[in-house]
Short mmCIF file of C-alpha atoms in Angstrom, two decimals:
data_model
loop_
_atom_site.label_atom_id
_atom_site.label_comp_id
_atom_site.label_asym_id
_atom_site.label_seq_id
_atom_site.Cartn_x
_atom_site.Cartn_y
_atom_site.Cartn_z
CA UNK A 1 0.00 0.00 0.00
CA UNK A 2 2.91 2.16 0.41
CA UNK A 3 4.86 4.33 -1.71
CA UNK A 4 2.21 4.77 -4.27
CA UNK A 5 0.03 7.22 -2.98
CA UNK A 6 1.05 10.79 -4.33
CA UNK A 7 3.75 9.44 -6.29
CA UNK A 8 4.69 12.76 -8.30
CA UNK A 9 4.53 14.90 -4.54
CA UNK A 10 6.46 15.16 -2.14
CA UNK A 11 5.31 13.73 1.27
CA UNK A 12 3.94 17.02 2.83
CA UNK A 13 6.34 15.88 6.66
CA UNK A 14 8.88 14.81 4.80
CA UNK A 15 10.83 18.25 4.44
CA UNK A 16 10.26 19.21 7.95
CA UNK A 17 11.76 15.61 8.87
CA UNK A 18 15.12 16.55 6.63
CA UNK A 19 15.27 20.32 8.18
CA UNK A 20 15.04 18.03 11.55
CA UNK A 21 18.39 15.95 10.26
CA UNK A 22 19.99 18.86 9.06
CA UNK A 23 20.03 21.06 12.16
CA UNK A 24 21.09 17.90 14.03
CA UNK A 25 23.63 17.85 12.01
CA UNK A 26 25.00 20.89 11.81
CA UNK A 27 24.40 21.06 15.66
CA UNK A 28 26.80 17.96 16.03
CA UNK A 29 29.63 19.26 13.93
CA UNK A 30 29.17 23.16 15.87
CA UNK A 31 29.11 21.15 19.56
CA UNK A 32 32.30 19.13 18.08
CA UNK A 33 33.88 22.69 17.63
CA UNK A 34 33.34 23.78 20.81
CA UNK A 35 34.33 20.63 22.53
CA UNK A 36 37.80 20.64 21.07
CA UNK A 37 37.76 24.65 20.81
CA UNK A 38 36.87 24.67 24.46
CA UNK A 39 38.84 21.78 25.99
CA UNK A 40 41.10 20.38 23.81
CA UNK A 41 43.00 24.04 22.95
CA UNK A 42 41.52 24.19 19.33
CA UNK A 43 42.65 22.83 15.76
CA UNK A 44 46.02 22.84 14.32
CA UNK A 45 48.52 20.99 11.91
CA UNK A 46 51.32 21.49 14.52
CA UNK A 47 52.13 20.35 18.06
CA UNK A 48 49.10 18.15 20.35
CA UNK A 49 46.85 20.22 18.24
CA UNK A 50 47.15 17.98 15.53
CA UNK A 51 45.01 15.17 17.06
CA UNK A 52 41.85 17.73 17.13
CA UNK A 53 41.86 17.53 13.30
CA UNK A 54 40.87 13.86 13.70
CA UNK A 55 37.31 13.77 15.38
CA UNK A 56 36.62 17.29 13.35
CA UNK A 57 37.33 16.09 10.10
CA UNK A 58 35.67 12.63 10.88
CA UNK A 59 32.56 13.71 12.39
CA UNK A 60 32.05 16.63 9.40
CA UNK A 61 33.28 13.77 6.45
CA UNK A 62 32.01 10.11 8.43
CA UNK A 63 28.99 11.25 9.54
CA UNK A 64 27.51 14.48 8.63
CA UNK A 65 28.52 14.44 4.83
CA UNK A 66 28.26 10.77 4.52
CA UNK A 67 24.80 11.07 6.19
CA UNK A 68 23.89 13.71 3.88
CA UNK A 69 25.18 11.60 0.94
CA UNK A 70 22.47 8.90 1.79
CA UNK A 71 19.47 11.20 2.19
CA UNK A 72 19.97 12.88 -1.75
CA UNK A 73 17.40 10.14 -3.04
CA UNK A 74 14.71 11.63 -0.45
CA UNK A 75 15.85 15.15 -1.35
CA UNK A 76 16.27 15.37 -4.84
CA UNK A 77 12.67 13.77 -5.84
CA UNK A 78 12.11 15.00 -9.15
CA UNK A 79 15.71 15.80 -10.84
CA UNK A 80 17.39 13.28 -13.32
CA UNK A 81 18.48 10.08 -11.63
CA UNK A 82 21.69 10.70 -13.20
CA UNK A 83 22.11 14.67 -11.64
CA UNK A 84 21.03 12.53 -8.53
CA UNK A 85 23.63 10.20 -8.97
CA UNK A 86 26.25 11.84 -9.51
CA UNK A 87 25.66 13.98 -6.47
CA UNK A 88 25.27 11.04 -4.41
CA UNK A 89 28.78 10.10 -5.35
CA UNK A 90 30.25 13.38 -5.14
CA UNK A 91 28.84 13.85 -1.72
CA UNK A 92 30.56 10.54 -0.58
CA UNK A 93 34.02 11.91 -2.58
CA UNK A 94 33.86 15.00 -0.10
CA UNK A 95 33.27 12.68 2.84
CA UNK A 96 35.95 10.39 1.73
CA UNK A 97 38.73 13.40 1.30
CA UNK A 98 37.71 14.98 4.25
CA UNK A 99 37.93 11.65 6.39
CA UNK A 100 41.61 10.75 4.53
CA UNK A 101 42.65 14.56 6.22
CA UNK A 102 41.21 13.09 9.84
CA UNK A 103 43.00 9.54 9.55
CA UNK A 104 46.58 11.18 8.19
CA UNK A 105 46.46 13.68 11.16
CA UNK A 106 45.96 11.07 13.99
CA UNK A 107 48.35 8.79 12.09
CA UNK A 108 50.82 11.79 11.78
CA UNK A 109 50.03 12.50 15.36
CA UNK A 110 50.95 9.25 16.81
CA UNK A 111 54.32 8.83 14.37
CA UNK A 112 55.13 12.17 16.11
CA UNK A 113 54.56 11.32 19.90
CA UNK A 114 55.60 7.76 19.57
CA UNK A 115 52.07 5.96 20.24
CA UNK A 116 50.91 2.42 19.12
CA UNK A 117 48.95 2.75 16.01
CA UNK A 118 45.64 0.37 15.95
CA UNK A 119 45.71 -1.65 19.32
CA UNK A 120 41.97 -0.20 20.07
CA UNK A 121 38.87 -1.37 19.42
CA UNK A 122 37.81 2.61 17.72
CA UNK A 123 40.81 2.15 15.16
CA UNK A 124 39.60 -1.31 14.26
CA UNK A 125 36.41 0.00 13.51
CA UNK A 126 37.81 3.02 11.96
CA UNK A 127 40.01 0.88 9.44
CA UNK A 128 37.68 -1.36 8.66
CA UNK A 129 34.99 0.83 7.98
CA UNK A 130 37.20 2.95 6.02
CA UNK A 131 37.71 -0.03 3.78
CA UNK A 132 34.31 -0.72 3.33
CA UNK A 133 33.48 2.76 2.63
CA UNK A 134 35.94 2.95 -0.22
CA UNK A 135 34.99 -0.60 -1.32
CA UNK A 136 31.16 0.39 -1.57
CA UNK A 137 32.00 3.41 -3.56
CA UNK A 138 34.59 1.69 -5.55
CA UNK A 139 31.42 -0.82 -6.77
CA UNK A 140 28.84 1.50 -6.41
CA UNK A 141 30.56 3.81 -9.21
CA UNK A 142 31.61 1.10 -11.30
CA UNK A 143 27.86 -0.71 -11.11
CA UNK A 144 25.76 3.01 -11.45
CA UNK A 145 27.86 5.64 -12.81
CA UNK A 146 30.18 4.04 -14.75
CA UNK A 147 28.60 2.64 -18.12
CA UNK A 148 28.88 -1.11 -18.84
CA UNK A 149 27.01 -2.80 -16.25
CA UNK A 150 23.87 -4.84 -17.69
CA UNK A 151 20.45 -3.43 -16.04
CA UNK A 152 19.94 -6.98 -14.56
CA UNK A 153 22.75 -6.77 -12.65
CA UNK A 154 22.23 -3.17 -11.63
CA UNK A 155 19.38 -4.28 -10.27
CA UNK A 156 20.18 -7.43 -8.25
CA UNK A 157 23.36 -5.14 -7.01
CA UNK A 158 20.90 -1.86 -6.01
CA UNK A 159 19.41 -3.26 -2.79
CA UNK A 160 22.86 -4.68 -1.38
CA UNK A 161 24.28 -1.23 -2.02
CA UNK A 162 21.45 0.48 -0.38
CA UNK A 163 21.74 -1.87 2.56
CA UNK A 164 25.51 -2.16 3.39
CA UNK A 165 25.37 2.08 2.51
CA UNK A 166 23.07 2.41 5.84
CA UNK A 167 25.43 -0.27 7.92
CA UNK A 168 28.43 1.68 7.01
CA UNK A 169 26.96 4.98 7.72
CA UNK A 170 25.42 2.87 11.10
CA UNK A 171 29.17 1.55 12.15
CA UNK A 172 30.81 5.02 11.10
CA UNK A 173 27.98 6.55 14.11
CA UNK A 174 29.46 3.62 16.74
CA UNK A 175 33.04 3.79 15.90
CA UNK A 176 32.56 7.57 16.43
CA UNK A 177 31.17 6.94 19.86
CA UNK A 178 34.03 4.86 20.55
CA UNK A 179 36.58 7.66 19.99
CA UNK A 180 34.71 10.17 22.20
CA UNK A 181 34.89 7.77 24.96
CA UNK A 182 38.37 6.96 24.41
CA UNK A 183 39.27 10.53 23.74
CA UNK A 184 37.36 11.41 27.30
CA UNK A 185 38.74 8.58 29.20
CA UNK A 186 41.98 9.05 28.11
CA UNK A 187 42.01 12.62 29.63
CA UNK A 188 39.58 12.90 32.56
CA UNK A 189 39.92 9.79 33.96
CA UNK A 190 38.34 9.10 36.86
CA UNK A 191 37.55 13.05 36.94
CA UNK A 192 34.77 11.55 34.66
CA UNK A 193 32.77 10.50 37.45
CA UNK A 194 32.61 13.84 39.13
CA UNK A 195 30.65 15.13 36.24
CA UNK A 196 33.71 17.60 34.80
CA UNK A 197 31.90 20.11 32.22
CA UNK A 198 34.06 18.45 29.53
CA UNK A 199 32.53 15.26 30.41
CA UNK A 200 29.18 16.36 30.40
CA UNK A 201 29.46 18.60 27.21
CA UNK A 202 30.55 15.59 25.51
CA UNK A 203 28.48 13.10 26.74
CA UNK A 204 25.85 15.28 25.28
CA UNK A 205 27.81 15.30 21.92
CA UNK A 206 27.61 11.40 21.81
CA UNK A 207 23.45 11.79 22.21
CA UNK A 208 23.58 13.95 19.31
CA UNK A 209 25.74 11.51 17.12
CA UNK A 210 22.91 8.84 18.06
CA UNK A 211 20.34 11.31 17.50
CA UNK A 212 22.00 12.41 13.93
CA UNK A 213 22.42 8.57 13.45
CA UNK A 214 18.48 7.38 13.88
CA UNK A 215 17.45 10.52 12.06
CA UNK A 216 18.96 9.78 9.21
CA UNK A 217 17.82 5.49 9.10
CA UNK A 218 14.30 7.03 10.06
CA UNK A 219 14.77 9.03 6.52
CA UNK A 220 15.50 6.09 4.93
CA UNK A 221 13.65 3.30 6.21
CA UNK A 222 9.97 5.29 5.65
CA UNK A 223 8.87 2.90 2.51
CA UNK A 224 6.41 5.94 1.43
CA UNK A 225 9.44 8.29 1.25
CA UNK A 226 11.96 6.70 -0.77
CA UNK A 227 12.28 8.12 -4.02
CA UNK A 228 9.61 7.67 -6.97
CA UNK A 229 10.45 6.06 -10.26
CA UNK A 230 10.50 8.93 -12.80
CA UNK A 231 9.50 8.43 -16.17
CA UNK A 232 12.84 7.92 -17.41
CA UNK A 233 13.46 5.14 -14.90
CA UNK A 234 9.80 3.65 -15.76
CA UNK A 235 11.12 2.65 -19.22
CA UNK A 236 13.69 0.65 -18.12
CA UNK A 237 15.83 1.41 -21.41
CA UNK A 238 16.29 5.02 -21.24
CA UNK A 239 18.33 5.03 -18.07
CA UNK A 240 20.99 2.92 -19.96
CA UNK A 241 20.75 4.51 -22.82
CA UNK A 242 20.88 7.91 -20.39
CA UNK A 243 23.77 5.87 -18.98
CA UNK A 244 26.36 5.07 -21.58
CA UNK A 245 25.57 8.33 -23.76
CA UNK A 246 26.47 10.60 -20.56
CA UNK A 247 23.17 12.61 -21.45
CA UNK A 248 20.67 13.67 -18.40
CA UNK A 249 17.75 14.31 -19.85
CA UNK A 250 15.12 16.00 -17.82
CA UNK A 251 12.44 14.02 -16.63
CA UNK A 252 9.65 16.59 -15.77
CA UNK B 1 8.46 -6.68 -7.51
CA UNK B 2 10.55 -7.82 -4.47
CA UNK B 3 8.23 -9.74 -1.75
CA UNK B 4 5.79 -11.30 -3.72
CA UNK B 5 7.78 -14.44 -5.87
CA UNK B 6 7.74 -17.72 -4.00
CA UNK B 7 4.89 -16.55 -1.28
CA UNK B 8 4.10 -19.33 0.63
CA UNK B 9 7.61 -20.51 0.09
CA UNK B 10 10.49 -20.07 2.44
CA UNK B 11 13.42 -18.01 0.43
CA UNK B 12 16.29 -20.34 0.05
CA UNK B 13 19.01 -18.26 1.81
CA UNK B 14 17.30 -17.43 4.34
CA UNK B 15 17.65 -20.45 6.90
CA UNK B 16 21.68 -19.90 5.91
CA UNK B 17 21.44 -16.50 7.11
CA UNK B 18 19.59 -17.11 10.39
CA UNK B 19 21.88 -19.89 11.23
CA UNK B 20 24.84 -17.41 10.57
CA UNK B 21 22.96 -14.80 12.54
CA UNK B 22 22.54 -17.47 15.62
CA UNK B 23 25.98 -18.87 15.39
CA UNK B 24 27.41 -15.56 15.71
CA UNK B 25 24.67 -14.36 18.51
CA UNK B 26 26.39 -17.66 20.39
CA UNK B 27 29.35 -17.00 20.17
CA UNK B 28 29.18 -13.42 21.17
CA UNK B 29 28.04 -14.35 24.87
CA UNK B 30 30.57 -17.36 24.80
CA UNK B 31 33.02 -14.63 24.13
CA UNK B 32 31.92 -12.43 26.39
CA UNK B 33 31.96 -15.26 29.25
CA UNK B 34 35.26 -16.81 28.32
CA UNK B 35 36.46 -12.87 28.66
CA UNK B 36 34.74 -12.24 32.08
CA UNK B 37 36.37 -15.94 33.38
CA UNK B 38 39.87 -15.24 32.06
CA UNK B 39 40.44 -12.23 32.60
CA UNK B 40 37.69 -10.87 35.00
CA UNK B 41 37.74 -13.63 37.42
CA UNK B 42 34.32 -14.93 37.12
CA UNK B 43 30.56 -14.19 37.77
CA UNK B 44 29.34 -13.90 41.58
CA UNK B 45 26.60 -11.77 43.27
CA UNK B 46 28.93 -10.44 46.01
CA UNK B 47 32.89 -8.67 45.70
CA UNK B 48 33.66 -7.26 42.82
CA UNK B 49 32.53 -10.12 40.85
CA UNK B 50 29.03 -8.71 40.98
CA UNK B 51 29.84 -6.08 38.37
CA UNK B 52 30.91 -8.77 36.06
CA UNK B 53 27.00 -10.09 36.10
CA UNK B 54 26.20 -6.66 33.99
CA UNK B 55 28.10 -7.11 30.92
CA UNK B 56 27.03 -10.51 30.44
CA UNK B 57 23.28 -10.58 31.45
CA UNK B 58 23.28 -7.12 28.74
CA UNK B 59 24.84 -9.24 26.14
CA UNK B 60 22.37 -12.15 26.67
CA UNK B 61 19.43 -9.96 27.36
CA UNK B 62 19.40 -6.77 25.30
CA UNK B 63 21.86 -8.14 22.46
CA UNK B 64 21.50 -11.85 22.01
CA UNK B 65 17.64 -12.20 23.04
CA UNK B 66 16.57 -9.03 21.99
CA UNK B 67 17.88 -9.81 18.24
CA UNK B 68 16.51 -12.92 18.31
CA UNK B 69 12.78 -11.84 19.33
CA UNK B 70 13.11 -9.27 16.21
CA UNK B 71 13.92 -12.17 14.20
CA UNK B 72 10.76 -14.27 14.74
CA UNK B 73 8.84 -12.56 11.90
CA UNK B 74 11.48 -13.86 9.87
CA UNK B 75 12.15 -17.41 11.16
CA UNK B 76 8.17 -18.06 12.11
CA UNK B 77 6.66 -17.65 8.36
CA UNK B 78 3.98 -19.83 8.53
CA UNK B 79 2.56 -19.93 11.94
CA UNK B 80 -0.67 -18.53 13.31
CA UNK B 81 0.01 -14.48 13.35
CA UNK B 82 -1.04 -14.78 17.34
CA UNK B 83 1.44 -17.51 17.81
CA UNK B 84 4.15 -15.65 16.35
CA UNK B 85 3.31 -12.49 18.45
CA UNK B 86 3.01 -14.13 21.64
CA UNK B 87 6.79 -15.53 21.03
CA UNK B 88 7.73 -12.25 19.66
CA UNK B 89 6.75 -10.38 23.30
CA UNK B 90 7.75 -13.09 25.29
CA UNK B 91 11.34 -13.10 24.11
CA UNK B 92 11.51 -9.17 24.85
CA UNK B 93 10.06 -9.98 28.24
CA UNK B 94 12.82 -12.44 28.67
CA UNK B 95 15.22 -9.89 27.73
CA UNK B 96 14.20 -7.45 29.85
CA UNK B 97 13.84 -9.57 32.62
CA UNK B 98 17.73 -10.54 32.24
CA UNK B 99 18.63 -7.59 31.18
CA UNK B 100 16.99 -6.03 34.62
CA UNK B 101 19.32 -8.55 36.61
CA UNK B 102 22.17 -6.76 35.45
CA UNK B 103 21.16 -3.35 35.92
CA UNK B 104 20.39 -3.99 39.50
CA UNK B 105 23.73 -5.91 39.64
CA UNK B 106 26.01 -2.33 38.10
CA UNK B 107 23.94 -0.21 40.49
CA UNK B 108 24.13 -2.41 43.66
CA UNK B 109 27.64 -3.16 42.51
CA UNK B 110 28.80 1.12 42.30
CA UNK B 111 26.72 1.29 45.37
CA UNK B 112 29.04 -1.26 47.78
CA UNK B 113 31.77 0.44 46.14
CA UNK B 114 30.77 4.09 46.78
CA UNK B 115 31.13 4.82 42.74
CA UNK B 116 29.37 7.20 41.60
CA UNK B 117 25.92 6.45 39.03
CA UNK B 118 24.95 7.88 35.54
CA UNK B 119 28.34 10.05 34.85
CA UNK B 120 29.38 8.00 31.60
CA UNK B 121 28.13 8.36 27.84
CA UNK B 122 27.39 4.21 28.44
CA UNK B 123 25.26 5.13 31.00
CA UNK B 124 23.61 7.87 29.52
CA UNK B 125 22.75 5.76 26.51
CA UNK B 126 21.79 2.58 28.68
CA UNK B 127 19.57 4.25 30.69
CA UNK B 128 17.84 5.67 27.03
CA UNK B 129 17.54 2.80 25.60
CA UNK B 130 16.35 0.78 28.55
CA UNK B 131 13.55 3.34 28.82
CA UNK B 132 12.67 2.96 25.26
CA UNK B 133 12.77 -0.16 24.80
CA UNK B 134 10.15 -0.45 28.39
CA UNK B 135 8.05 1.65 26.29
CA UNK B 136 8.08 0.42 23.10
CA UNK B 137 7.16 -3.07 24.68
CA UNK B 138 4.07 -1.67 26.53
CA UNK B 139 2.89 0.53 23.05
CA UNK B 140 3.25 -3.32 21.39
CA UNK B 141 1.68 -5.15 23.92
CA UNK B 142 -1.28 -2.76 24.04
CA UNK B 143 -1.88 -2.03 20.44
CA UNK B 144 -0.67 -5.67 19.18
CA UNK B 145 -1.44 -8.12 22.10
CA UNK B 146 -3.92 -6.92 23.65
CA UNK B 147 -7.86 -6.55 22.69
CA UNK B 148 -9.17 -3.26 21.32
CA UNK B 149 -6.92 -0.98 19.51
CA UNK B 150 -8.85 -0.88 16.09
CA UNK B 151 -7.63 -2.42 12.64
CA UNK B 152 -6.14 1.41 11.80
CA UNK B 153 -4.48 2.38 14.34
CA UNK B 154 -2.29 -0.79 14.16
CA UNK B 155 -1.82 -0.80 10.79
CA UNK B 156 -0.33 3.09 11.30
CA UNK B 157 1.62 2.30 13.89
CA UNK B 158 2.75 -1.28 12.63
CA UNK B 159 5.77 0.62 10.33
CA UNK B 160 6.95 2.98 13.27
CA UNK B 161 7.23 0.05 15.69
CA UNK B 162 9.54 -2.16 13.45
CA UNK B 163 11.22 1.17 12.91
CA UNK B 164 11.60 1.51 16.65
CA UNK B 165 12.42 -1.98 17.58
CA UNK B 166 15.36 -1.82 14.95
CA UNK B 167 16.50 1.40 16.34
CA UNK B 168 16.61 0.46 19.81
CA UNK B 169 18.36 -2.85 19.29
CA UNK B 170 21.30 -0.73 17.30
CA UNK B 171 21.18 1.67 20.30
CA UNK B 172 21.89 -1.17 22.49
CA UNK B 173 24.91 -2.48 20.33
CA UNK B 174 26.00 1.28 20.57
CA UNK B 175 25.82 0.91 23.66
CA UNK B 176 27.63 -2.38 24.70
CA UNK B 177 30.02 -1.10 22.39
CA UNK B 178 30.76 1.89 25.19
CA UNK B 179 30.47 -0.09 28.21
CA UNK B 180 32.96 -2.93 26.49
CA UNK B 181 35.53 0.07 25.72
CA UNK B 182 34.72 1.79 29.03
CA UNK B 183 35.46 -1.29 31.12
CA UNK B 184 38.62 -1.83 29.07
CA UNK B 185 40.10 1.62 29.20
CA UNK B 186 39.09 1.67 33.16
CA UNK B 187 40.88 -1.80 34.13
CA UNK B 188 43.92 -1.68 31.44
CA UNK B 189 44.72 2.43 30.82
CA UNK B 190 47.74 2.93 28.55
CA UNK B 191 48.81 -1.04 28.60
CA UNK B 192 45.72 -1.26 26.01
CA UNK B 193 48.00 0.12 23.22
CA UNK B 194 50.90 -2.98 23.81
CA UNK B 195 48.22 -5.38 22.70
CA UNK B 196 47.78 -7.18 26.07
CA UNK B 197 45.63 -10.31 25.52
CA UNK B 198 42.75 -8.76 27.20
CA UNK B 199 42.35 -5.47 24.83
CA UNK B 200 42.94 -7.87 21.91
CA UNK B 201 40.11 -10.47 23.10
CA UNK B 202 37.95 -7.31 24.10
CA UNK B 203 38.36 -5.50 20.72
CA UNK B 204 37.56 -9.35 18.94
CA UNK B 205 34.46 -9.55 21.27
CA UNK B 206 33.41 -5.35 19.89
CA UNK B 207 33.74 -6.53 16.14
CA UNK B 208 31.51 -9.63 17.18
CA UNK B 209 29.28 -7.34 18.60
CA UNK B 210 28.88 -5.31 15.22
CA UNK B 211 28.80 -8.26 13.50
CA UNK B 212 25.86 -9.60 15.09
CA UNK B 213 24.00 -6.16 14.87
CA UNK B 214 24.52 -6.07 10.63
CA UNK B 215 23.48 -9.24 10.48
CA UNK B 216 20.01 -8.98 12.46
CA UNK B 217 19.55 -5.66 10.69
CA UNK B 218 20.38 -7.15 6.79
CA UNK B 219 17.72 -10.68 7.96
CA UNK B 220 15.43 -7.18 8.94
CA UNK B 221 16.16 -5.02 6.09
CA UNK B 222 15.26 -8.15 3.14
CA UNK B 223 12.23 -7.00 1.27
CA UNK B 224 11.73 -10.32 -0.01
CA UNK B 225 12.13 -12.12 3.49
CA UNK B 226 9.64 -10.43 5.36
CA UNK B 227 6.53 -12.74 6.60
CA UNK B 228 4.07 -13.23 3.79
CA UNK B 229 0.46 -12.31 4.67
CA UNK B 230 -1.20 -15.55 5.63
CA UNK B 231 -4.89 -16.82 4.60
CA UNK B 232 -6.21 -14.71 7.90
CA UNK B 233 -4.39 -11.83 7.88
CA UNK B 234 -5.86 -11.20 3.78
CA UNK B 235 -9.12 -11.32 5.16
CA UNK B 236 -8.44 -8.06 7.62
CA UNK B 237 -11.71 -8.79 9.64
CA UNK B 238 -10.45 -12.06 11.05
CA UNK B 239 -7.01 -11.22 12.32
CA UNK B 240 -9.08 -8.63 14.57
CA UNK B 241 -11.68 -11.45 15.03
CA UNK B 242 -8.80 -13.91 16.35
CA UNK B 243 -7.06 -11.32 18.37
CA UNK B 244 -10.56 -10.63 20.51
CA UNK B 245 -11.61 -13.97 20.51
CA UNK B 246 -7.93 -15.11 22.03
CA UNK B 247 -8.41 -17.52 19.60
CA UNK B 248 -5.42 -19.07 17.25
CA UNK B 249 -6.87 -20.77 14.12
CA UNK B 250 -4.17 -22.33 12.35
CA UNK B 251 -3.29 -20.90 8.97
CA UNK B 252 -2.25 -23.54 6.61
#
């Protein structure tokens, strides 16, 4: 029963629910300034400083950007798939740069202050969702953007994508909350029980990376929201054809 | 197109998948045991041993159970709808139940101990989700379970409380997640980063942990593995009928 009523409109809640994701967004990456701008002496490529860059540029690229990458198909409704496609994967470039700057700072970091690279659970996380991230896009521009790929297999591949896209974007939100608890424990110690402003402040930060996180699954997951066929898409051909001549045709 | 080949039919995969999904849910709390016996000293309700009772009864109760009563839908395809729902809220009860036991056993435990309560991101989330998930069982119980709610109302709120259930058992893997990295960095501080058996195990028991979330959420998230409709459910009038009448006819 879902997903066909008003299939040319969009859902009238449905823009209020991406403002919703948006603010929480932009919230999270403003309360992740003022954490490290706050307690942690601010952001530079020099000195301790250096380690800020990391949770800045991974919470902006891993989860805000990334998030936003995901929710194009609910935003962009009525524009070419392809326009939609390609800013889907440029989205998920941005991320992807961003996050490299993050991972060579706290890698740089460590080289410079002697620490163990990858003994914790966060940096296992880290690496191996980095991998998949790259992996996903890797296949998800050689399967949709790139031309070749038969529309059968486009089609049995579209629904994995979509899936391991959200559990990606899912484990990038808990191997976030692992760094903010290592990055707190690390320093407060058992000062964390006494309920230290820094503590609380980012406690508070971790809520909003959960929030941020179920906002943007709640975006997805709504059947009625997800992103009606246009009527380029509707005969199947003309999206290869749209496809392998590099042509986006408007579809209204 | 998805959902509707092979109706009556179990999907091939699928048992695969749920035995994968059950072999991993084992192993998780054999894990999790075999790391609170070596390395913890054991389970008891008195010493410090109490505090080990948490992270296991969590694992069983609002990881291992909890996943498993989501999965019902999936594994119970051709039972009596009532039958299935019954086993679906008993399982959560279960959980919660066990889950219960080790709340009481963190707070009595901080309390011998003079720790203080509620400081940590863990808690912050635990407490969250615990509440949620309370609530989301009584909203299911009343609008599902019991007599009365009309045909409607569950059919609207059917698609927010999969989308809640789903949520809250990825908040809880968030959440073990903390408490597994919390109880690490607390016991182990800077030795974590020489790889000392214990972080290693620890981190090996947080990627099981993951694991065991993605695959509950992709046996979830399968279009074409959800229950089908059976012969009383496409008649709408007598899955209301068997619901007031406490009744269970059998469906095949």
């Amino acid at each position: 029963m879902e997903g066909r009523a008003g299939l040319t409109s969009t859902p009238a809640a449905l823009p209020y629910f991406v403002a919703f994701s948006q603010l929480l967004g932009l919230t999270l990456v403003a309360v992740t300034g003022a954490w490290l701008g706050l307690y942690r002496g601010g952001i530079a490529w020099e000195s301790t400083l250096q380690f800020n860059v990391h949770p800045l540029c991974m919470v902006m690229g891993m989860i805000f950007l990334q998030g936003d990458a995901l929710l194009v198909y609910r935003v962009f409704r009525k524009e070419a798939k392809r326009t939609t496609k390609v800013l889907h994967g440029l989205l998920h470039v941005f991320a992807f740069i961003i996050a490299l700057v993050g991972l060579v700072a706290v890698f740089d970091y460590h080289k410079k202050m002697g620490y163990a690279d990858l003994y914790s659970l966060h940096s296992w996380c880290g690496i191996l969702v980095f991998v998949l991230y790259f992996a996903q896009w890797l296949a998800g521009f050689g399967l949709f953007l790139f031309p070749g790929a038969s529309l059968s297999l486009r089609s049995r591949y579209r629904s994995l994508h979509v899936f391991v896209g959200a559990a990606v974007f899912l484990l990038s939100v808990g191997t976030a909350l692992l760094g903010l608890k290592e990055a707190l424990l690390f320093k407060l110690g058992v000062k964390y029980s006494t309920f230290e402003p820094e503590g609380v402040l980012a406690n508070a930060l971790g809520l909003l990376l959960l929030c941020f996180g179920v906002a943007v699954l709640f975006l997805l997951a709504r059947a009625d929201w997800k992103r009606p066929p246009q009527a380029e898409e509707q005969a199947l051909s003309m999206d290869f054809k749209t496809l392998t001549e590099g042509d986006s045709p408007g579809s209204q």
